[in-house]
Coordinates of C-alpha atoms in Angstrom, one line a residue:
X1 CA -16.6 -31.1 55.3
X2 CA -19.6 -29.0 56.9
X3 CA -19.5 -27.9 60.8
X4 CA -22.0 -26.3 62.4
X5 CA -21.6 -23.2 63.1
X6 CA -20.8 -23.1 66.0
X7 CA -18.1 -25.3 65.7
X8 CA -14.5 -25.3 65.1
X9 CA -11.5 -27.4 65.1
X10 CA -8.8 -28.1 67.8
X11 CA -5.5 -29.6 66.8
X12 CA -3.8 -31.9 69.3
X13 CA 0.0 -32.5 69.4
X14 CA 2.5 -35.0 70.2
X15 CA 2.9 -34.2 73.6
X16 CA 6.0 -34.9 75.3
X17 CA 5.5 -38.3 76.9
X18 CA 8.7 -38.2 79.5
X19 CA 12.3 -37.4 80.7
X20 CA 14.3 -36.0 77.4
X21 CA 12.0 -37.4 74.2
X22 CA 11.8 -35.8 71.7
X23 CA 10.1 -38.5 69.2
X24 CA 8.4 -41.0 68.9
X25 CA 7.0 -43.8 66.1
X26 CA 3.4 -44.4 65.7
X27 CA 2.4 -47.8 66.0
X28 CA -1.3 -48.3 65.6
X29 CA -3.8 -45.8 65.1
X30 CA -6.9 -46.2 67.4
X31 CA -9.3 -44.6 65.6
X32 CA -10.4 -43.6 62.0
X33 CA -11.3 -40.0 60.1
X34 CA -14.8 -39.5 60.6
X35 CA -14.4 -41.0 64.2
X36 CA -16.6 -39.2 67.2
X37 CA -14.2 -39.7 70.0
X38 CA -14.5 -38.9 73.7
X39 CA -12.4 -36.7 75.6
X40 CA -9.6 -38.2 76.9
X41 CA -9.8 -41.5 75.0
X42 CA -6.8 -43.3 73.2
X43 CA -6.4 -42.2 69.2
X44 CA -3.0 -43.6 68.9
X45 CA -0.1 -46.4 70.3
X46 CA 3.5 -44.8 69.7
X47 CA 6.9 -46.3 70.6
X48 CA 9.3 -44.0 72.4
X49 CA 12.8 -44.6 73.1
X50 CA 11.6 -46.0 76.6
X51 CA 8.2 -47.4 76.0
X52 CA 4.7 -48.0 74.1
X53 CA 2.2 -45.7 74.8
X54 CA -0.9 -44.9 74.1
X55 CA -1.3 -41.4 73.7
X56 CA -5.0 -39.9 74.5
X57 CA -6.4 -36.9 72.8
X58 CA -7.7 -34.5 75.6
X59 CA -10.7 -33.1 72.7
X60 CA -13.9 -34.5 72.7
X61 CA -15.4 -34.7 68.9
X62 CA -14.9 -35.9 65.3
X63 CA -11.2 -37.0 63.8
X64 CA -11.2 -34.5 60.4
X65 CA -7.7 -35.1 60.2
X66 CA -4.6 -37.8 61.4
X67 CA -0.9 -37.1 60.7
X68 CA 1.8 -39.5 60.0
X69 CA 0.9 -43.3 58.9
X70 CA 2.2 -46.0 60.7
X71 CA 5.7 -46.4 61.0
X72 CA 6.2 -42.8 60.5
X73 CA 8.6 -41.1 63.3
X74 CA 7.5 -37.2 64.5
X75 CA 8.8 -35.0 66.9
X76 CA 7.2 -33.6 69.8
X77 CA 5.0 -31.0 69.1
X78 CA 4.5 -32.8 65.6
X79 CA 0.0 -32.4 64.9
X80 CA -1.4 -36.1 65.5
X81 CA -5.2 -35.4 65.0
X82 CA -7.9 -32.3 64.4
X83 CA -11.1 -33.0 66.1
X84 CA -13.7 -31.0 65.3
X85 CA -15.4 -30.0 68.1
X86 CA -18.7 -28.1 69.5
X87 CA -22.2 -27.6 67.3
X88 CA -23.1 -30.5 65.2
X89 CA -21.2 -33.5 64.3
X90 CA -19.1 -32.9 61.3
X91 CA -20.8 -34.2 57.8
X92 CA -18.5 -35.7 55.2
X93 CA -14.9 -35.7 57.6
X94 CA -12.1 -35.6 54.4
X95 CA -8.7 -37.1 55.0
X96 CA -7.4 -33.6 55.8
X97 CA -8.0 -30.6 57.9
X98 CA -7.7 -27.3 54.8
X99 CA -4.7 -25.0 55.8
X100 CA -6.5 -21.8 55.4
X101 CA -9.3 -22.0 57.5
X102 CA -12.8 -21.8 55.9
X103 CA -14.4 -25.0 54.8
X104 CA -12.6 -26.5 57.0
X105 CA -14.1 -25.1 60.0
X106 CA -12.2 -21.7 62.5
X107 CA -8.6 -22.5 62.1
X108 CA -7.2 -23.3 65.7
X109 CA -5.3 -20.1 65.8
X110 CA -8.1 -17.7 65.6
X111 CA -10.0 -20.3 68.8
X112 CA -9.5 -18.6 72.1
X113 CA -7.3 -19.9 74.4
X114 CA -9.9 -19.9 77.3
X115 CA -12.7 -21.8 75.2
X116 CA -9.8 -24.3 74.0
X117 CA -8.8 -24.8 78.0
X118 CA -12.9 -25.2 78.9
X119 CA -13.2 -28.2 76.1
X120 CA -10.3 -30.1 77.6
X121 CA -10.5 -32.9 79.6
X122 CA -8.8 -30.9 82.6
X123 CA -6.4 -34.1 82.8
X124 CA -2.7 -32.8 82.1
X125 CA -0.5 -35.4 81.3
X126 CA 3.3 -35.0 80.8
X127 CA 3.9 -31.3 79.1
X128 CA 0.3 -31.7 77.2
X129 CA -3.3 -31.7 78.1
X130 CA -5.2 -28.7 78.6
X131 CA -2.5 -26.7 80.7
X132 CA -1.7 -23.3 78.6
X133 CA 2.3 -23.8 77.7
X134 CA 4.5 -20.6 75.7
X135 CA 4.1 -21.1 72.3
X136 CA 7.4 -21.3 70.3
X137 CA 8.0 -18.6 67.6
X138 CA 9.3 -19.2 64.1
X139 CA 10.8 -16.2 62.1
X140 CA 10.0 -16.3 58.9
X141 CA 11.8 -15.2 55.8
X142 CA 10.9 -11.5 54.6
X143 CA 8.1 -11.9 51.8
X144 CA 7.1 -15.2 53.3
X145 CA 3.7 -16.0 54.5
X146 CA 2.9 -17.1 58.3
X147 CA 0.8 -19.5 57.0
X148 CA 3.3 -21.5 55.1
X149 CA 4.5 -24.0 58.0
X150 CA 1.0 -24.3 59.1
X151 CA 0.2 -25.5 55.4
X152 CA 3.1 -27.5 55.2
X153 CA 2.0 -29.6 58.5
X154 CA -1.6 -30.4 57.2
X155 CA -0.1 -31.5 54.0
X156 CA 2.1 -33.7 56.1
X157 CA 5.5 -32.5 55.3
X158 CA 6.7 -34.1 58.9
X159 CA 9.4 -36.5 59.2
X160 CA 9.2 -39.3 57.9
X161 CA 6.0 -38.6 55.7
X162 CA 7.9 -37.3 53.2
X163 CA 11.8 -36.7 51.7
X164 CA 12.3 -32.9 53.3
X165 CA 14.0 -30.5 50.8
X166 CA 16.3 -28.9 53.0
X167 CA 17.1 -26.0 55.4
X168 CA 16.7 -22.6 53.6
X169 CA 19.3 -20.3 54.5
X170 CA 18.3 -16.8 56.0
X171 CA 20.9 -13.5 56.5
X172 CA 18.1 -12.9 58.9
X173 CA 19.1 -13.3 62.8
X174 CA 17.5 -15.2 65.2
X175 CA 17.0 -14.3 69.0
X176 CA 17.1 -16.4 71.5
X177 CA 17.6 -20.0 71.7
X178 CA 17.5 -22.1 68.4
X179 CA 14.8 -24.7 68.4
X180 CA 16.9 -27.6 68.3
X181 CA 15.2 -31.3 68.0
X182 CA 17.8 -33.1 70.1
X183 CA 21.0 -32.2 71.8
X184 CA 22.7 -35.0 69.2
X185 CA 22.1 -32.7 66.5
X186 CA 23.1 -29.3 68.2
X187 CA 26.8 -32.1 68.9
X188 CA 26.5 -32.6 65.3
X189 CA 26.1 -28.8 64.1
X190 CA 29.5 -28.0 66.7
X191 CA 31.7 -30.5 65.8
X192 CA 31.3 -29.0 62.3
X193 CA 31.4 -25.6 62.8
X194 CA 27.8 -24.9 61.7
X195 CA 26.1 -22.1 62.4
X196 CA 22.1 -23.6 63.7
X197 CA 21.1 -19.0 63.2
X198 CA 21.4 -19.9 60.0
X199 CA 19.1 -22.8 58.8
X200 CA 15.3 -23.0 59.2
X201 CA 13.9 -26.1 60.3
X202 CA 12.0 -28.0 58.1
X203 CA 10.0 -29.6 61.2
X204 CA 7.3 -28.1 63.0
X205 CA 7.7 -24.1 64.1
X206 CA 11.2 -24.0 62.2
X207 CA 12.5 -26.9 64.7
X208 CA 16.0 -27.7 63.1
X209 CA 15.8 -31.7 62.2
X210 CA 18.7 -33.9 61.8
X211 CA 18.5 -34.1 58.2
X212 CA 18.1 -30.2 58.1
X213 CA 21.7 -30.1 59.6
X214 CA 22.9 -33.4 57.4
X215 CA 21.6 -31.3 54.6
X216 CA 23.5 -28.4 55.2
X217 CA 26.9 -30.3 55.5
X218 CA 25.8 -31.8 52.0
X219 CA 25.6 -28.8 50.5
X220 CA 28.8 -26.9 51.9
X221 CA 31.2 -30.1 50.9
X222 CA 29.9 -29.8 47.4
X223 CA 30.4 -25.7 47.4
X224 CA 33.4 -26.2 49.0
X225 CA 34.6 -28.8 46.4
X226 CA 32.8 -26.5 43.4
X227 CA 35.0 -23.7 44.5
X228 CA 38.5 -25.3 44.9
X229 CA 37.9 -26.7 41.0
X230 CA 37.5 -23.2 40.3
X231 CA 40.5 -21.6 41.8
X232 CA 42.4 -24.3 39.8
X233 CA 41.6 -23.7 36.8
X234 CA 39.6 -27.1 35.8
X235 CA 37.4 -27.8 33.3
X236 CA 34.8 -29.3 35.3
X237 CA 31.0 -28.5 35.2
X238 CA 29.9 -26.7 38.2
X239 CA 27.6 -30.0 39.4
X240 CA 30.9 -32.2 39.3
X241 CA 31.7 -31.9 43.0
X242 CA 28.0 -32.8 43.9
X243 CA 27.5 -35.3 41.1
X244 CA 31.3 -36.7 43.1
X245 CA 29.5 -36.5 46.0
X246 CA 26.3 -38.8 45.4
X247 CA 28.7 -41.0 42.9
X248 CA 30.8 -42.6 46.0
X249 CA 27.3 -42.6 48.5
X250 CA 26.0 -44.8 46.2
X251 CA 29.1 -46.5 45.4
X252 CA 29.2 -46.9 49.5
X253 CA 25.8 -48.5 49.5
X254 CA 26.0 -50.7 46.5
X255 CA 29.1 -51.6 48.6
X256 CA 27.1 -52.7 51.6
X257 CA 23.8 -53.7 49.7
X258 CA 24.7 -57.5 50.4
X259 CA 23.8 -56.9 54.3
X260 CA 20.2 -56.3 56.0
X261 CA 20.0 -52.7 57.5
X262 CA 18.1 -52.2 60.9
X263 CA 17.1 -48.5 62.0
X264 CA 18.8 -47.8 64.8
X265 CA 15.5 -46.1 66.9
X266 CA 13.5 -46.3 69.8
X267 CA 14.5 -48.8 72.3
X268 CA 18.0 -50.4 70.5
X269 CA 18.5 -46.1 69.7
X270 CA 18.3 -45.1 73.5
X271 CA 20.1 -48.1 74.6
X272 CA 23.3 -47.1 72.0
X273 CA 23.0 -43.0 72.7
X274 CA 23.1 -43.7 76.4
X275 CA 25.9 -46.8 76.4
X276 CA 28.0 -44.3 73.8
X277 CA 27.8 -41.3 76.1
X278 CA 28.4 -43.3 79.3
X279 CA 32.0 -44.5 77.5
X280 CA 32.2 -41.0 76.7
X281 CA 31.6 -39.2 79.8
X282 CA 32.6 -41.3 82.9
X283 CA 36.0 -42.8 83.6
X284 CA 35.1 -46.4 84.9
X285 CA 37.3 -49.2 86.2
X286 CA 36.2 -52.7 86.8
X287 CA 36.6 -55.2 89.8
X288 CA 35.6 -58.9 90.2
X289 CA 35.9 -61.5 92.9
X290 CA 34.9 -64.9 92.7
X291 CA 32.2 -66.3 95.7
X292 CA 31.3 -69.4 97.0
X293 CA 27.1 -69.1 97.3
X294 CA 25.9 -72.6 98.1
X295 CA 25.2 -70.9 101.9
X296 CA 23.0 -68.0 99.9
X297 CA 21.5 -70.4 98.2
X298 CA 20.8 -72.7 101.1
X299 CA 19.1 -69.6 102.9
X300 CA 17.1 -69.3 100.2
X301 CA 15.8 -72.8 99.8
X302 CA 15.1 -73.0 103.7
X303 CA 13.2 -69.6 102.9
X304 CA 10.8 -70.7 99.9
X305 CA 10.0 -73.7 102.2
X306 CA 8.7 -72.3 105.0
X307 CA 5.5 -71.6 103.1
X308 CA 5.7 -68.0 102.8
X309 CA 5.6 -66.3 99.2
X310 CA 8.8 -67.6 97.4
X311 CA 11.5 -65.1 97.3
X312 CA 14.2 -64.6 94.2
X313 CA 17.2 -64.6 94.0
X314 CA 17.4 -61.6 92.2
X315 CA 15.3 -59.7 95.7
X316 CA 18.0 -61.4 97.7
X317 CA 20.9 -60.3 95.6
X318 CA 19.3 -56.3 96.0
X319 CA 18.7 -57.1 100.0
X320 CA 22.6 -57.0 99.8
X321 CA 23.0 -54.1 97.3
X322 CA 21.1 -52.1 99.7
X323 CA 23.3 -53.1 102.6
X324 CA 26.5 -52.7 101.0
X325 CA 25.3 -49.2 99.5
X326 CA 24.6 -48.4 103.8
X327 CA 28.0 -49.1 103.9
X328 CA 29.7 -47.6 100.8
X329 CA 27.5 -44.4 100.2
X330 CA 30.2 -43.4 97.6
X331 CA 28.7 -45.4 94.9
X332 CA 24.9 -44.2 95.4
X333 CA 25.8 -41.1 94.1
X334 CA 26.1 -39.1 90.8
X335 CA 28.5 -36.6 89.4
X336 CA 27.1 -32.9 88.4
X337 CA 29.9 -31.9 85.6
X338 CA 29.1 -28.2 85.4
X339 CA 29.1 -27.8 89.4
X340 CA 32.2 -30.2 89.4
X341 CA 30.7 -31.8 92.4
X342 CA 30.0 -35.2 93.5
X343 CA 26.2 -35.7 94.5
X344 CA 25.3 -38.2 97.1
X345 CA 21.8 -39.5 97.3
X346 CA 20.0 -40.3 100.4
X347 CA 17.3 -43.1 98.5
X348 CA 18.3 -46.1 96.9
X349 CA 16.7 -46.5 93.5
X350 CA 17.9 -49.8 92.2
X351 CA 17.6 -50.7 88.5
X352 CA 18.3 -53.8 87.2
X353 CA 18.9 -55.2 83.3
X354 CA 15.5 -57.1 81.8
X355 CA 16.0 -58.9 78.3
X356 CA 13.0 -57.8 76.1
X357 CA 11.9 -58.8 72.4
X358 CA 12.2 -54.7 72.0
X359 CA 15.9 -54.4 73.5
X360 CA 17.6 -54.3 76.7
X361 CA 15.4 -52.5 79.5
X362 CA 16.2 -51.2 83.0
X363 CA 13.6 -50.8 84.7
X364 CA 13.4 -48.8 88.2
X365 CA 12.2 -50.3 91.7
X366 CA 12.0 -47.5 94.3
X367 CA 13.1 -47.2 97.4
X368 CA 15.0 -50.2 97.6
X369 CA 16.3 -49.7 101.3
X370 CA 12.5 -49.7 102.5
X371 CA 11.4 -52.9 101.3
X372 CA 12.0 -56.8 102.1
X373 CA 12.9 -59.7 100.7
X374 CA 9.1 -60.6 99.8
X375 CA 8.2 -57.0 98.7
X376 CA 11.2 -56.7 96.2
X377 CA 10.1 -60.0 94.5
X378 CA 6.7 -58.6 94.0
X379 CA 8.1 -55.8 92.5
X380 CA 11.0 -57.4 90.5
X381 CA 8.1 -59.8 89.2
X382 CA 5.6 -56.8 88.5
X383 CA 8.3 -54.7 86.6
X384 CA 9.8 -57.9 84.7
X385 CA 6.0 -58.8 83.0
X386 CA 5.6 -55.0 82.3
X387 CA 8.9 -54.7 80.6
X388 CA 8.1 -57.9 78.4
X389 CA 4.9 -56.7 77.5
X390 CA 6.0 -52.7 76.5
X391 CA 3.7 -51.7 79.1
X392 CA 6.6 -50.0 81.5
X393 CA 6.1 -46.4 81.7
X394 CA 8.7 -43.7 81.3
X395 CA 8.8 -43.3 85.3
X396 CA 9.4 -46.8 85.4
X397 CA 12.4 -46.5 83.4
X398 CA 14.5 -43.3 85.0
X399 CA 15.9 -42.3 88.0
X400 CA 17.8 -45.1 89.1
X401 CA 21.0 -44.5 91.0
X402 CA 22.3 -48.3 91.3
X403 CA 21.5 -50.9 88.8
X404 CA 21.7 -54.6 89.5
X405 CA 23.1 -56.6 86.2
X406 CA 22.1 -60.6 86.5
X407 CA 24.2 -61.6 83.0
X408 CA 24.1 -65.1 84.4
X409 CA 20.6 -65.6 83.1
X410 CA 22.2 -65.8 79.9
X411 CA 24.9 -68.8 80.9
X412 CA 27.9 -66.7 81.2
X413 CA 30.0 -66.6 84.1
X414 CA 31.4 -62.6 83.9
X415 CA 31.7 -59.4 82.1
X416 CA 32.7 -55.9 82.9
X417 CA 29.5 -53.9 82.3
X418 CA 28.4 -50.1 81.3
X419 CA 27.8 -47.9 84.2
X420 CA 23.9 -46.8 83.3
X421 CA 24.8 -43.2 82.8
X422 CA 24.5 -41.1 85.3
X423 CA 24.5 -43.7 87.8
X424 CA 28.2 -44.2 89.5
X425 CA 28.5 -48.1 89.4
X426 CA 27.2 -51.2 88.4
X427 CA 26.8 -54.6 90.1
X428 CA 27.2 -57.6 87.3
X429 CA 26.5 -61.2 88.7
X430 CA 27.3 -64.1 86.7
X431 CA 25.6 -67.7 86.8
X432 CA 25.9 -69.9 90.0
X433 CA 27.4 -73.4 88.7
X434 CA 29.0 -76.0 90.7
X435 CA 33.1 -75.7 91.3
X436 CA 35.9 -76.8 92.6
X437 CA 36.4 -75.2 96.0
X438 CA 38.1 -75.4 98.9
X439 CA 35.8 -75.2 102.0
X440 CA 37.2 -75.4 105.4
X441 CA 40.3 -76.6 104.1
X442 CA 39.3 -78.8 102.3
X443 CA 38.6 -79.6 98.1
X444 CA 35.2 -79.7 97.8
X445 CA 32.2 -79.0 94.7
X446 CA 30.7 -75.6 96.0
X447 CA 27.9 -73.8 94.0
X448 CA 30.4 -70.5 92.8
X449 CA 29.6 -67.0 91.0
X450 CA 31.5 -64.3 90.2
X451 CA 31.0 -60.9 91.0
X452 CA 32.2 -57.6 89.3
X453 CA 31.6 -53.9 89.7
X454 CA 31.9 -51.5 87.3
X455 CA 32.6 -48.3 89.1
X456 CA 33.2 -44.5 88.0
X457 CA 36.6 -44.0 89.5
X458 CA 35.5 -40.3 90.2
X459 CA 33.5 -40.8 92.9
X460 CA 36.3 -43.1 94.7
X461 CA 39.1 -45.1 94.6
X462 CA 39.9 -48.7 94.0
X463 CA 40.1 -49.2 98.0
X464 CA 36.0 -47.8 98.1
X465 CA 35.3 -50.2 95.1
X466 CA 37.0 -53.4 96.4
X467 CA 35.6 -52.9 100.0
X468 CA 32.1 -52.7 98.6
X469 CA 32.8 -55.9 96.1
X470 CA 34.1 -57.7 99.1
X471 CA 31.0 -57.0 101.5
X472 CA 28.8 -58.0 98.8
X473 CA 30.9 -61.3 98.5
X474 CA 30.6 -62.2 102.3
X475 CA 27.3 -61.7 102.3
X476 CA 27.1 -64.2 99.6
X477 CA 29.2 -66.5 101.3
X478 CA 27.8 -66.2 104.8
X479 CA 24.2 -64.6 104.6
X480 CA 24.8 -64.2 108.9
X481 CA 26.7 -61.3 107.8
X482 CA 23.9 -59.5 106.3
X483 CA 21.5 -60.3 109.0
X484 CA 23.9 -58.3 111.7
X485 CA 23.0 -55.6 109.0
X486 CA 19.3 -55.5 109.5

């Protein structure tokens, strides 16, 4: 392709899109090679562990280049496009930007960093945009080029374009940090003694991949098993412990070929690495009480039929959380491990559980204790239709410090929920059906739900957990009671 020549080409990143991501799958592409785009329009829809997004490209210009087809996962800092920008309009765009510069217009490296800032859009979004951030360094093997990782990029060696060959082992050391792509795989490295100084990424700027670490375990199990043939003397070839190696992984799969496989990623991923490390982490215990509601839900009728904007049950329900949490500032709290302190919070950010074709959600109202009734279903209602729709933004979806569980959507009566790590409890409700119940004495059918709190027996004691459960309960049972609250 031909630039003017005054042009050059600008290559724009996965940026990082919110609160601990470090990937994300492309979904649809937006726009084409050979594309003139604006700045800050839309080039691609990816699907982070929390949301879908679509990701805008702060360059104004012509697509030369796109990385990763659809489907394909990358981590941030991955390339996503090159535009070619300034002078004339690029002539002939190819599919890819050339590694070396040249024909393919000033390589981005050689573009100053003030003329890159003054084409920008000016708009910084979450850790990308035209804001100047430190670039990360990759050491590089004695004899081996700069250029090579830069190469390796255009040709689209990310992951998930194409099988990566493996870490390559250096004696050189590393200072500093090791560019890690998740904390799950620095967990992985420790719990096998393996030295990260010593692998280089295969992902962008040397960052260590899963697979880079998998690789390495690979490769010292079939040493290790290569060298105890040898101190005993067998007669084995030296490929026998790796050939052993691949024989029973595909004897394992062949074993389990009979069953469908899902990929557990992006929403169903986030949901299992936060569940796991909440059973992990925090010591919780779990309380339940039935309640009789038919008053609750008498307040409420006599509420929707004043003519106002109806109210939900679900705003009521988080009217009393609020209350209860007045009472009981215990469980509005988190715990900070490395301070071994317990950290009370003065806002009430209520999250509560949405169902979703994509996977369970929680999505964030804020500043519960400020709103009413009316408000939170607005908001409940907003939040809900965003969730179902992908549309909830990564804001949405942190920084809760209660969440509100309403399992009796689903028909069931009870359970004994997760705590929503690092939240300190959990309110589940179960579904309202008619009972048996005795009511001033006497037997009568009485519209009942049960009630449980999953609590992180850190922050307090059963006494703290049942008094809450029970306040909750009375309001339930006499809605007076949260009135004298107000």
């Amino acid at each position: 392709m031909a630039h003017a020549s005054d042009g050059h080409s600008l290559e724009f990143k996965l940026p990082d899109l919110g609160e601990g991501l470090t990937e994300a799958e492309i979904v649809r592409w937006l726009v084409e090679v050979g594309d003139v785009v604006a700045v800050d329009q839309p080039v691609v829809e990816v699907e982070t562990a929390k949301a879908m997004v679509e990701v805008p490209c702060p360059y104004g210009g012509v697509v030369t280049a796109r990385f990763g087809e659809e489907g394909t996962e990358l981590p941030v800092g991955a390339p996503l496009v090159t535009v070619a920008v300034g002078g004339a309009a690029a002539v002939g765009a190819g599919p890819a930007r050339d590694s070396g510069g040249g024909a393919a217009g000033t390589p981005v490296a050689e573009t100053p960093a003030a003329e890159r800032k003054a084409e920008g859009s000016g708009n910084v979004l979450v850790g990308y945009g035209t804001s100047e951030a430190p670039a990360r360094r990759r050491r590089v093997r004695p004899g081996h080029q700069a250029a090579t990782g830069a190469s390796e990029r255009a040709n689209g060696r990310v992951r998930g374009a194409e099988p990566v060959d493996g870490p390559v082992r250096t004696a050189e050391p590393v200072d500093g940090p090791v560019p890690v792509i998740s904390p799950l795989v620095r967990r992985l490295a420790r719990q096998h003694d393996l030295d990260l100084r010593e692998l280089t990424g295969s992902g962008p700027d040397g960052l260590i991949l899963r697979a880079d670490v998998e690789y390495a375990l690979r490769a010292a199990a079939a040493q290790g098993g290569r060298t105890a043939e040898t101190e005993a003397g067998t007669s084995r070839v030296p490929d026998a412990a790796s050939a052993a190696l691949s024989s029973a992984s595909a004897a394992s799969s062949a074993a389990r070929s009979d069953g469908t496989r899902v990929p557990l990623k992006g929403v169903r991923g986030a949901v299992a690495d936060k569940l796991s490390r909440s059973r992990r982490e925090i010591p919780d215990a779990t309380c339940w009480v039935d309640a009789d509601a038919t008053e609750l839900m008498r307040a409420r009728t006599a509420m929707n039929a004043s003519g106002g904007p109806k109210i939900s049950l679900v705003a009521l329900l988080a009217r009393i959380c609020t209350a209860a949490l007045a009472r009981f500032p215990e469980l509005n709290s988190t715990v900070d491990t490395e301070a071994r302190e317990i950290v009370r919070l003065d806002r009430v950010h209520l999250g509560f559980a949405a169902q979703t074709d994509r996977g369970l959600v929680v999505p964030v109202v804020r500043d519960v204790h400020t709103r009413d009734a009316e408000a939170l279903t607005a908001e409940f209602a907003r939040l809900t239709e965003a969730a179902r729709g992908g549309r909830l933004t990564p804001g949405e979806l942190t920084g809760g410090t209660f969440t509100l569980n309403n399992y009796g959507v689903f028909g069931v009566d009870g359970s004994t929920p997760i705590i929503n790590h690092p939240e300190a409890a959990m309110l589940g409700v179960g579904r309202i059906v008619p009972k048996p119940w005795v009511h001033e004495g006497e037997l009568a059918v009485r519209q009942v739900v049960q009630l449980s709190l999953t609590f992180d027996h850190r922050v307090c004691d059963g006494g703290t957990a049942g008094g809450f459960l029970r306040y909750v309960a009375d309001c339930v049972e006499q809605p007076a009671v949260l009135l004298r609250t107000l």
